[in-house]
Amino acid sequence: MWDYTAKVLDHFRNPRNVGTIRKPDGVGEVGSLACGDALKLMFRLGPDGRIAEVKFKTFGCASAIASSSALTEIIKGMTLEEAARVTNQDIAAYLGGLPEQKMHCSVMGREALEAAIENYRSGGRTRHVLEGKVVCRCFGVTEVEIERVVRENSLATVEQVTNYTKAGGGCGNCRPEIETIIARVQEELRKAGKQAPAAGRMTNLQKIRLIEETINREIRPMLQRDGGDLELIDVEGSRVVIAFRGMCARCNVAEFTMKDVVEARLREFVAEDIAVVEEKP
Amino acid sequence: MRNVYFDNNATTQPAPEVVEAMQPFFAELWGNPSSMHHFGGQVAPHMEAARAKVAALLHAEPSEIVFTGCGTESDNMAIRGAAEALGRGARVITTRVEHPAVLGPCRRLREEGHDVVELGVDASGQLNLDELRAELARGPALVTIMWANNETGVIFPMDRIAAMTREAGAVLHTDAVQAAGKVPIDVRDTPVDMLSLAGHKLHAPKGIGALYVRKGTRLNTFMLGGHQEHGRRGGTENVPYIVGLGRACELAAATLSEERTRVAALRDRLEKGLLASCPDASVNGDRVNRLPNTTNMSFQYIEGESILYHLSDIGVAASSGSACTSGSLEPSHVIRAMGVPFTAAHGSIRFSLSRYNTGEDVDFVVARLPEIVQRLRALSPFV
């Protein structure tokens, strides 16, 4: 079973604000049966311009239902300007956190809210349309959406993007493209000086030094025993780029070595949030 | 609260008789069966008796049984060992609906340069044997096709597959982890070369499996080391669990007819009851050629994980082929290979029974599930 918080289970078992509104001011629909989750959100504004009533219907797993329910509780009573600032992290935080692989449920909530507000502002004429180029064809995820979750949640790996948006979780053909998007957004963030905060209170230099020490002490001797080696290429926030050398470069369990040895050791000795990626020649 | 366990294709409750049979081998009978002294000498005959019981369930010779650590190990040992023995580039024929324990090693063989063919299935989950015949005609191959599917319970026509494979001179392995103990298996009539089984699917504990290897089958050693198991699997034998597996196979042989009558009747009553009380429900896969204990049902417009959590709240254990339950994002590869539409695939639930279930268990689920389905449909934007 998933490690759901008591609050997630409560909102799943007793969802708040289920249903439809007869004459809604805004309606947002995202997801589809094919994707495995879908959310229809509607709201009605009171005379004071605040959300007076909000209802939802959700097809999906326990955390999708709980995220929808949480979203309605969060935005009830808000002005649309306030509601527009609600992020997927607010939804996850309200529930006391979501398992990493279920973060896409909170993103679906935010997207439905955005679609509903857009629907209201355009006088009910427009329905939510996909914005930008579709990157993941399996789940219909666009470049704009991927950029946004990477920026808002400081994501560093394709796996994280998949957890947050599902992109890359089907046939996997778009994974290289997602990697390019991550690199671009991370670069922008670095230029803007808004880089993801380094773990603990280490400076970046201290962190790089610690990563090098850990590789020399914990990882390299193990790889060298099998005639392999690795090289540290780059460190960007929590994203560590390495390249395998010697036997490791040709090894077909290198992927396993990277996750279960390199990443695990760096997480143990440097910081919990480290994600290791391999630079391919 | 009631406790209804309908997830026996995931794992089964160890039979009390099995647990009892194992006890002496944790305490006084702890010798190494290979030792040349009385500590080992006391133990070895029990291990050989267990081997004979496993062999008896399959109508095989005791010397054709190799004990392993689990069903996955048996599959890996058979597939990698036979492919290696066939030589570089040997072809491998399998199906798209195999268990990951078979698909995993097959895909690794593909990466290593073997030509691996995955046969598809039709809407009922059945193979097109003409496709198999055509593949067999292309030259020597290792064929690995499951006896019965773990998700749908669909049974493949192993008699015909074995006859065709033998005629073509190919090697045949079958993953019978779900079939062993539930349907009769006789390797004299069904000439498979290798067959995998796992203890914990037939009321022995986890951590013990076996591979049947027909005499004369060429198989490279997978686990190198000692001379145990006639040099086929190095490593000191897991005596208590081997004894447990022997006892479980003995019990399975004795209760086979109960599986096919009483358990099948319970499964049918569950299926019929739910089809009658839940609108937009359907059964996935061939309902005729099917394990007696399994039904895989789809409840349209709702999602499997939500159903499982509500079932768990009332003490009922089942499993789902929905994307959300596996941590992957797509529904089960078996359900998708059958072309089940997404509207139904995400809401698929597998109920797998055992001889420890009762009519009360079935009636409880038939009485309570419709309300859960209704609650979730009230939430669904598609209804």
XYZ file of C-alpha atoms in Angstrom:
664
model
C 0.000 0.000 0.000
C 1.047 3.575 -0.500
C 2.351 5.571 2.391
C -0.604 7.988 2.443
C -0.994 10.454 5.300
C -4.063 10.227 7.539
C -5.269 13.426 5.893
C -5.058 11.935 2.386
C -7.041 8.896 3.539
C -9.602 11.099 5.260
C -10.182 13.197 2.131
C -10.335 10.013 0.040
C -12.862 8.341 2.333
C -14.891 11.491 2.977
C -14.337 13.752 0.009
C -15.560 17.333 0.516
C -17.566 19.256 -2.070
C -18.385 16.423 -4.453
C -20.858 17.144 -7.209
C -21.803 19.738 -9.784
C -23.179 23.279 -9.726
C -26.275 24.017 -11.747
C -25.112 27.419 -13.008
C -21.353 27.606 -12.490
C -19.288 30.713 -13.270
C -16.241 28.684 -14.238
C -15.636 25.057 -15.238
C -12.278 23.332 -15.673
C -11.775 19.827 -17.014
C -8.421 18.081 -17.205
C -7.175 14.527 -17.712
C -8.953 11.672 -19.465
C -10.031 8.091 -19.024
C -7.015 6.985 -21.041
C -4.643 8.770 -18.672
C -6.120 7.042 -15.647
C -7.222 10.207 -13.915
C -9.495 13.111 -14.686
C -10.946 16.027 -12.761
C -13.908 18.295 -13.443
C -13.945 21.354 -11.224
C -16.582 24.103 -11.098
C -17.137 27.197 -8.975
C -19.691 29.932 -8.407
C -18.716 33.416 -7.240
C -20.550 35.284 -4.506
C -21.557 38.976 -4.722
C -18.251 39.871 -3.007
C -16.253 38.292 -5.840
C -15.112 35.414 -3.689
C -15.600 31.734 -4.452
C -18.908 30.963 -2.742
C -19.350 27.420 -3.923
C -16.974 24.894 -5.463
C -17.653 21.304 -6.553
C -15.665 18.540 -8.165
C -15.887 15.115 -9.725
C -12.807 12.933 -10.036
C -11.904 9.678 -11.725
C -8.709 8.348 -10.250
C -6.807 6.809 -7.404
C -7.110 7.630 -3.715
C -4.642 10.512 -3.912
C -6.338 12.007 -6.985
C -9.639 12.093 -5.103
C -7.974 13.487 -1.972
C -6.093 16.178 -3.963
C -9.330 17.329 -5.607
C -11.135 17.448 -2.298
C -8.246 19.370 -0.685
C -8.175 21.854 -3.552
C -11.861 22.716 -3.097
C -11.332 23.293 0.621
C -8.305 25.520 -0.043
C -9.956 27.818 -2.567
C -13.371 28.178 -0.979
C -13.769 31.823 0.049
C -10.791 33.040 -1.995
C -10.901 35.753 -4.645
C -9.899 34.543 -8.092
C -6.613 36.456 -7.788
C -5.847 34.534 -4.615
C -6.968 31.239 -6.105
C -4.790 31.769 -9.172
C -1.736 31.779 -6.911
C -2.458 28.323 -5.451
C 0.254 25.864 -6.501
C 0.419 22.097 -6.573
C 2.716 22.321 -3.551
C -0.040 24.059 -1.587
C -2.348 21.130 -2.318
C 0.272 18.545 -1.322
C 1.143 20.511 1.825
C -2.545 20.766 2.824
C -2.666 16.960 2.756
C 0.505 16.606 4.808
C 2.430 15.516 1.713
C 1.933 13.016 -1.102
C 4.131 10.082 -2.154
C 6.612 11.324 -4.772
C 5.077 9.139 -7.511
C 1.667 10.666 -6.775
C 2.653 14.321 -7.080
C 0.956 14.428 -10.480
C -2.364 14.279 -8.613
C -1.641 17.656 -7.021
C -0.543 19.041 -10.405
C -3.847 17.880 -11.902
C -5.661 19.895 -9.209
C -3.760 23.055 -10.014
C -4.346 22.579 -13.742
C -8.101 22.137 -13.301
C -8.256 25.284 -11.176
C -6.343 27.240 -13.796
C -8.655 25.937 -16.515
C -11.739 26.912 -14.511
C -10.461 30.452 -13.883
C -9.559 30.833 -17.545
C -13.022 29.583 -18.466
C -14.604 32.259 -16.218
C -12.389 35.079 -17.484
C -13.165 34.326 -21.089
C -16.863 34.456 -20.294
C -17.281 30.703 -20.478
C -16.314 30.655 -24.142
C -12.990 28.881 -24.060
C -12.382 25.470 -22.751
C -8.943 24.579 -21.567
C -6.691 24.097 -24.548
C -3.260 22.540 -24.483
C -0.744 25.328 -24.372
C 2.470 24.954 -26.345
C 4.035 21.983 -28.026
C 3.050 18.491 -26.852
C 6.176 16.717 -25.597
C 4.680 13.530 -24.131
C 2.199 12.053 -26.573
C 1.152 9.207 -24.306
C -0.245 11.541 -21.654
C -0.635 14.784 -23.646
C 1.810 16.866 -21.609
C 3.135 20.083 -23.129
C 6.484 21.811 -22.944
C 4.892 24.699 -21.028
C 3.565 22.374 -18.336
C 6.887 20.598 -17.960
C 8.809 23.865 -17.718
C 6.409 25.039 -15.095
C 6.665 22.036 -12.746
C 10.432 21.986 -13.123
C 10.605 25.662 -12.170
C 8.065 25.571 -9.335
C 9.290 22.359 -7.753
C 13.027 22.634 -8.602
C 12.989 19.257 -10.342
C 16.299 17.811 -11.506
C 15.573 14.468 -13.187
C 13.287 12.997 -15.805
C 11.973 10.574 -13.189
C 10.810 13.479 -11.038
C 9.098 15.112 -14.020
C 7.293 11.816 -14.643
C 6.147 11.711 -11.029
C 4.796 15.231 -11.267
C 3.223 15.271 -14.741
C 3.275 11.641 -15.980
C 5.305 12.887 -18.982
C 7.780 10.189 -20.014
C 5.894 7.470 -18.122
C 4.432 5.765 -21.198
C 6.532 4.739 -24.186
C 9.447 6.823 -22.954
C 10.310 8.321 -26.342
C 10.152 11.865 -24.998
C 12.625 11.332 -22.173
C 15.590 12.944 -23.978
C 13.436 15.973 -24.752
C 12.389 16.256 -21.102
C 16.043 16.125 -20.151
C 16.748 19.042 -22.472
C 13.898 21.035 -20.926
C 15.189 20.366 -17.415
C 18.678 21.497 -18.371
C 17.303 24.672 -19.950
C 15.121 25.598 -16.984
C 17.872 24.810 -14.498
C 20.179 27.043 -16.512
C 17.610 29.860 -16.439
C 17.171 29.420 -12.724
C 20.900 29.576 -12.174
C 21.236 32.733 -14.256
C 18.374 34.315 -12.386
C 20.196 33.452 -9.167
C 17.193 31.508 -8.014
C 18.867 28.167 -7.976
C 17.293 25.441 -5.891
C 18.584 25.865 -2.355
C 21.553 23.655 -1.630
C 20.971 20.912 0.865
C 21.692 21.762 4.468
C 23.695 24.923 4.849
C 26.556 23.958 2.584
C 27.899 26.337 0.022
C 28.110 24.931 -3.437
C 31.875 24.658 -3.160
C 31.656 22.714 0.085
C 29.086 20.462 -1.498
C 31.228 19.693 -4.539
C 34.175 18.955 -2.288
C 32.064 16.587 -0.191
C 30.771 14.840 -3.306
C 34.330 14.334 -4.533
C 35.449 13.005 -1.176
C 32.522 10.606 -1.055
C 33.248 9.338 -4.552
C 36.924 8.798 -3.723
C 36.286 7.102 -0.436
C 33.024 5.189 -0.916
C 32.399 4.614 -4.575
C 35.550 4.605 -6.678
C 37.326 1.728 -4.863
C 34.265 -0.452 -5.399
C 34.084 0.274 -9.136
C 37.836 -0.092 -9.593
C 37.711 -3.588 -8.180
C 35.722 -4.523 -11.280
C 37.975 -2.573 -13.632
C 35.644 0.417 -13.823
C 35.706 4.043 -12.771
C 33.649 7.185 -12.852
C 34.231 10.866 -13.332
C 32.385 13.776 -11.791
C 31.291 16.036 -14.633
C 29.081 18.661 -13.055
C 27.020 19.600 -10.019
C 23.969 21.794 -10.485
C 22.043 22.199 -7.254
C 21.067 18.690 -6.274
C 21.725 17.298 -9.754
C 25.016 15.460 -10.035
C 26.256 14.563 -13.496
C 28.724 11.705 -13.778
C 30.272 9.637 -16.539
C 31.271 6.002 -16.257
C 34.744 4.998 -17.400
C 36.537 1.705 -18.041
C 34.443 -1.427 -17.616
C 31.531 0.561 -16.222
C 31.090 2.391 -19.508
C 30.316 -0.894 -21.241
C 28.531 -2.492 -18.323
C 24.889 -3.329 -18.839
C 24.078 -2.951 -15.169
C 25.528 0.575 -15.091
C 22.033 1.987 -14.648
C 21.692 -0.112 -11.520
C 25.146 0.894 -10.307
C 24.264 4.520 -10.778
C 21.039 4.412 -8.782
C 21.857 1.821 -6.158
C 25.495 2.618 -5.580
C 26.429 6.120 -6.696
C 23.181 7.887 -5.897
C 22.567 5.935 -2.696
C 26.042 6.736 -1.335
C 25.846 10.411 -2.246
C 22.439 10.657 -0.610
C 23.830 9.007 2.476
C 26.946 11.147 2.807
C 26.100 14.434 1.093
C 22.393 15.269 0.890
C 19.047 13.446 0.774
C 17.841 15.183 -2.369
C 20.733 14.314 -4.652
C 19.814 12.954 -8.049
C 22.552 11.423 -10.169
C 22.385 11.387 -13.929
C 24.802 9.840 -16.337
C 26.333 11.880 -19.116
C 26.114 9.813 -22.281
C 28.816 10.299 -24.870
C -13.944 -6.698 11.133
C -14.126 -9.503 8.579
C -10.922 -10.656 6.970
C -11.441 -11.863 3.441
C -8.309 -12.836 1.555
C -8.950 -12.875 -2.194
C -5.380 -12.246 -3.318
C -4.036 -15.789 -3.511
C -2.321 -15.247 -6.856
C -0.082 -12.751 -5.049
C 0.718 -15.090 -2.189
C -1.060 -17.720 -0.130
C -1.443 -18.490 3.536
C 1.064 -21.212 4.481
C -0.880 -24.387 5.310
C -0.674 -25.286 9.021
C 0.490 -28.784 7.995
C 3.366 -27.199 6.062
C 4.447 -24.996 8.964
C 4.359 -28.015 11.262
C 6.409 -30.174 8.905
C 9.129 -27.516 8.763
C 9.609 -27.085 12.518
C 12.124 -29.887 13.242
C 14.450 -28.509 10.565
C 14.835 -25.187 12.329
C 15.773 -26.916 15.587
C 17.144 -30.446 16.075
C 17.605 -31.426 12.408
C 19.921 -28.618 11.370
C 22.687 -30.588 9.656
C 24.022 -29.920 6.171
C 22.581 -32.610 3.894
C 25.902 -32.844 2.011
C 27.941 -33.691 5.133
C 29.520 -37.124 5.560
C 28.396 -37.592 9.125
C 25.219 -38.374 10.972
C 24.140 -34.730 11.352
C 23.841 -34.471 7.601
C 22.853 -38.085 7.187
C 19.722 -37.536 9.270
C 18.622 -34.634 7.128
C 19.318 -35.765 3.569
C 16.530 -38.393 3.395
C 13.929 -35.755 4.332
C 15.136 -33.542 1.526
C 14.948 -36.402 -0.949
C 11.458 -37.308 0.270
C 10.409 -33.714 -0.390
C 11.921 -33.891 -3.877
C 9.848 -36.997 -4.571
C 6.671 -35.209 -3.445
C 7.323 -32.232 -5.716
C 8.046 -34.642 -8.569
C 4.826 -36.547 -7.843
C 2.694 -33.397 -8.238
C 4.063 -33.089 -11.795
C 4.378 -36.828 -12.514
C 8.112 -36.310 -12.991
C 11.178 -38.216 -11.757
C 12.643 -36.930 -8.459
C 16.030 -36.473 -10.163
C 14.397 -33.973 -12.531
C 13.559 -31.519 -9.720
C 15.988 -28.707 -8.846
C 15.213 -26.629 -5.755
C 15.603 -22.852 -6.137
C 15.005 -19.764 -4.050
C 11.765 -18.648 -5.744
C 9.725 -18.769 -8.940
C 11.675 -15.849 -10.394
C 14.939 -17.707 -9.891
C 13.481 -20.796 -11.581
C 12.448 -18.685 -14.591
C 15.825 -16.947 -14.823
C 17.699 -20.212 -14.453
C 15.672 -21.908 -17.184
C 15.675 -19.054 -19.675
C 19.264 -17.911 -19.326
C 20.607 -21.415 -18.899
C 18.833 -22.802 -21.951
C 19.572 -19.792 -24.156
C 23.270 -20.037 -23.277
C 23.283 -23.756 -23.992
C 21.704 -23.090 -27.395
C 24.522 -20.687 -28.159
C 24.987 -17.098 -29.209
C 22.117 -15.506 -31.031
C 19.684 -18.347 -30.303
C 16.103 -17.292 -30.888
C 13.675 -16.929 -28.011
C 9.902 -17.113 -28.440
C 7.688 -15.867 -25.633
C 4.393 -13.986 -25.182
C 3.494 -10.435 -24.343
C 1.530 -11.501 -21.262
C 4.277 -13.333 -19.350
C 5.134 -12.512 -15.767
C 7.998 -9.988 -15.359
C 10.146 -12.894 -14.106
C 10.076 -14.197 -17.697
C 9.903 -10.900 -19.608
C 12.881 -9.530 -17.639
C 15.396 -12.239 -18.609
C 13.996 -12.368 -22.184
C 14.544 -8.641 -22.624
C 18.058 -8.983 -21.241
C 18.730 -11.722 -23.794
C 17.528 -9.347 -26.500
C 20.011 -6.707 -25.327
C 22.688 -9.369 -25.521
C 21.933 -9.997 -29.174
C 19.340 -12.779 -29.133
C 16.356 -12.541 -31.447
C 13.410 -12.399 -29.037
C 9.838 -12.668 -30.342
C 6.870 -11.784 -28.129
C 3.613 -13.317 -29.373
C 0.456 -11.271 -28.872
C -2.909 -12.431 -27.540
C -6.497 -11.864 -28.642
C -9.277 -10.181 -26.675
C -9.817 -13.328 -24.623
C -6.129 -13.467 -23.726
C -5.467 -16.508 -25.946
C -2.575 -17.105 -28.328
C -2.817 -17.661 -32.046
C -1.033 -21.005 -32.392
C -0.484 -20.454 -36.118
C 1.781 -17.559 -35.201
C 3.712 -19.836 -32.873
C 3.985 -22.461 -35.613
C 5.322 -19.864 -38.051
C 7.932 -18.686 -35.535
C 8.965 -22.268 -34.763
C 9.507 -22.896 -38.476
C 12.191 -20.216 -38.562
C 14.784 -22.379 -36.801
C 16.012 -23.618 -33.432
C 14.659 -21.709 -30.508
C 13.939 -21.563 -26.822
C 10.202 -21.212 -26.213
C 9.002 -19.858 -22.875
C 5.228 -19.662 -22.494
C 3.326 -19.578 -19.230
C 0.908 -22.358 -18.282
C -1.617 -19.976 -16.751
C -1.722 -16.206 -16.498
C -1.326 -14.665 -13.053
C -3.617 -11.698 -13.739
C -6.506 -13.248 -15.660
C -6.086 -16.936 -14.853
C -6.268 -17.721 -18.595
C -4.767 -21.146 -19.314
C -2.789 -21.655 -22.508
C -3.235 -24.943 -24.435
C 0.065 -26.362 -23.166
C -0.579 -29.815 -24.662
C -0.652 -28.382 -28.149
C 2.152 -25.913 -27.510
C 4.357 -28.721 -26.204
C 3.522 -30.985 -29.138
C 4.289 -28.254 -31.660
C 7.504 -27.274 -29.912
C 8.689 -30.853 -29.718
C 7.909 -31.459 -33.370
C 9.952 -28.384 -34.298
C 12.854 -29.569 -32.135
C 12.735 -26.463 -29.943
C 13.241 -26.329 -26.163
C 10.142 -25.481 -24.114
C 10.057 -23.828 -20.701
C 6.784 -22.991 -18.988
C 6.187 -20.737 -16.023
C 3.625 -22.816 -14.121
C 3.867 -20.785 -10.934
C 0.114 -20.086 -10.975
C -0.951 -23.428 -12.429
C 0.896 -25.829 -10.119
C -1.455 -27.105 -7.458
C -4.537 -25.579 -9.095
C -4.824 -27.653 -12.265
C -3.468 -31.136 -13.040
C -0.004 -31.183 -14.576
C 1.476 -34.349 -16.033
C 4.804 -33.874 -17.788
C 4.508 -37.371 -19.301
C 1.491 -36.271 -21.359
C 2.534 -32.643 -21.780
C 6.154 -32.824 -22.888
C 7.540 -29.551 -21.561
C 11.319 -29.542 -21.041
C 11.345 -27.213 -18.069
C 8.699 -25.979 -15.676
C 8.909 -23.375 -12.891
C 6.916 -23.413 -9.690
C 6.948 -21.322 -6.509
C 6.171 -22.486 -2.993
C 4.283 -19.478 -1.744
C 1.606 -19.742 -4.432
C 0.581 -23.167 -3.171
C 0.520 -22.692 0.592
C 4.253 -23.125 1.316
C 6.188 -20.087 2.591
C 8.007 -17.520 0.462
C 11.647 -18.177 -0.393
C 11.418 -21.596 -2.022
C 10.824 -22.623 -5.609
C 11.604 -25.477 -7.941
C 12.499 -26.040 -11.551
C 11.593 -29.247 -13.307
C 14.282 -30.097 -15.871
C 13.473 -33.024 -18.138
C 16.278 -35.556 -18.352
C 18.501 -34.728 -21.308
C 17.676 -31.009 -21.426
C 20.748 -28.916 -22.139
C 20.978 -26.237 -19.504
C 24.008 -24.169 -18.537
C 24.477 -23.727 -14.815
C 23.113 -20.432 -13.603
C 24.192 -20.394 -9.959
C 27.842 -21.447 -9.946
C 29.407 -22.850 -6.826
C 28.984 -26.146 -5.087
C 27.960 -29.539 -6.383
C 24.463 -29.340 -4.871
C 21.413 -30.267 -6.952
C 23.662 -32.347 -9.233
C 25.755 -29.269 -9.925
C 22.745 -27.420 -11.340
C 22.378 -24.973 -8.491
C 25.256 -24.311 -6.130
C 24.480 -23.320 -2.548
C 23.625 -25.212 0.608
C 20.048 -26.402 0.347
C 17.336 -24.537 2.259
C 16.242 -27.700 4.034
C 13.319 -26.431 6.174
C 11.710 -24.725 3.175
C 12.387 -27.671 0.877
C 10.589 -29.904 3.376
C 7.774 -27.314 3.501
C 7.494 -27.258 -0.281
C 7.350 -31.052 -0.362
C 4.520 -31.103 2.161
C 2.671 -28.342 0.275
C 2.922 -30.266 -3.013
C 1.669 -33.377 -1.290
C -1.337 -31.435 0.050
C -1.903 -29.815 -3.349
C -2.006 -33.200 -5.050
C -4.614 -34.324 -2.505
C -6.772 -31.184 -2.824
C -6.590 -30.708 -6.593
C -10.123 -31.922 -7.086
C -11.366 -29.564 -4.365
C -9.741 -26.639 -6.218
C -11.555 -27.607 -9.355
C -14.943 -28.106 -7.746
C -15.495 -26.193 -4.494
C -13.076 -23.292 -5.136
C -14.268 -22.957 -8.739
C -17.881 -22.881 -7.535
C -17.053 -20.107 -5.048
C -15.297 -18.121 -7.767
C -18.283 -18.552 -10.098
C -20.685 -17.480 -7.373
C -18.597 -14.349 -6.742
C -18.389 -13.524 -10.423
C -22.066 -14.118 -11.098
C -23.101 -12.166 -8.020
C -21.003 -9.141 -8.957
C -22.022 -9.167 -12.606
C -25.650 -9.183 -11.493
C -25.339 -6.429 -8.899
C -22.837 -4.045 -10.522
C -23.864 -2.443 -13.793
C -21.100 -1.887 -16.377
C -18.983 -4.716 -15.007
C -17.337 -7.366 -17.161
C -14.923 -10.294 -16.960
C -11.515 -10.008 -18.622
C -10.223 -13.051 -20.490
C -11.287 -16.537 -21.526
C -13.809 -17.817 -18.985
C -13.620 -21.439 -20.114
C -9.889 -22.140 -20.153
C -9.154 -20.526 -16.834
C -7.711 -21.295 -13.409
C -10.489 -22.388 -11.048
C -9.628 -19.747 -8.437
C -9.234 -16.551 -10.482
C -11.506 -13.894 -11.903
C -10.394 -10.575 -13.337
C -13.254 -8.097 -13.514
C -13.492 -4.557 -14.837
C -15.728 -1.916 -13.305
C -16.078 0.849 -15.840
C -15.542 4.556 -15.157
C -13.769 4.062 -11.833
C -10.183 3.396 -10.905
C -8.760 0.230 -9.363
C -6.689 1.690 -6.555
C -9.717 3.514 -5.150
C -11.705 0.279 -5.202
C -8.889 -1.587 -3.408
C -8.613 1.021 -0.649
C -12.351 0.914 -0.001
C -12.261 -2.907 -0.026
C -9.335 -2.863 2.391
C -11.354 -0.597 4.699
C -13.929 -3.372 5.052
C -11.289 -6.088 5.423
C -11.213 -7.445 1.876
C -7.896 -8.027 0.078
C -7.747 -8.163 -3.735
C -5.491 -6.624 -6.377
C -5.746 -4.466 -9.466
C -4.199 -4.052 -12.883
C -4.704 -0.312 -12.697
C -1.758 1.973 -13.295
C -1.899 3.578 -9.873
C -1.475 0.393 -7.879
C 1.792 -0.623 -9.475
C 3.536 2.701 -9.259
C 3.765 2.693 -13.030
C 1.609 5.040 -15.048
C 0.018 2.612 -17.442
C -2.417 -0.183 -16.730
C -1.240 -3.809 -16.624
C 0.617 -5.092 -19.685
C -1.625 -8.176 -19.691
C -4.880 -6.232 -19.780
C -3.490 -3.895 -22.446
C -2.203 -6.785 -24.583
C -5.788 -8.077 -24.655
C -6.953 -4.723 -26.020
C -9.261 -3.990 -23.093
C -10.380 -0.349 -23.549
C -8.956 2.216 -21.132
C -12.430 2.845 -19.690
C -12.307 -0.666 -18.287
C -8.560 -1.297 -17.922
C -8.025 1.222 -15.114
C -10.863 -0.316 -13.136
C -9.766 -3.938 -13.315
C -9.776 -5.977 -10.118
C -8.403 -9.487 -9.672
C -10.035 -11.760 -7.130
C -8.027 -14.947 -6.533
C -9.413 -17.485 -4.097
C -8.021 -20.517 -2.308
C -9.281 -23.586 -0.482
C -9.299 -21.531 2.724
C -12.112 -19.282 1.448
C -15.736 -19.856 2.346
C -19.150 -19.082 0.903
C -19.504 -16.397 3.592
C -16.424 -14.633 2.201
C -18.016 -14.586 -1.230
C -21.402 -13.407 0.007
C -19.778 -10.619 2.014
C -17.985 -9.222 -1.044
C -21.046 -9.611 -3.252
C -23.060 -7.702 -0.645
C -20.561 -4.886 -0.077
C -18.772 -4.190 -3.359
C -21.769 -2.726 -5.265
C -21.998 0.078 -2.708
C -18.286 0.892 -3.167
C -18.656 0.925 -6.941
C -21.666 3.188 -6.632
C -19.873 5.595 -4.292
C -16.913 5.913 -6.649
C -19.144 6.312 -9.676
C -20.957 9.149 -7.893
C -17.534 10.828 -7.836
C -16.674 10.056 -11.435
C -16.994 12.763 -14.092
C -17.659 10.084 -16.721
C -20.928 8.766 -15.301
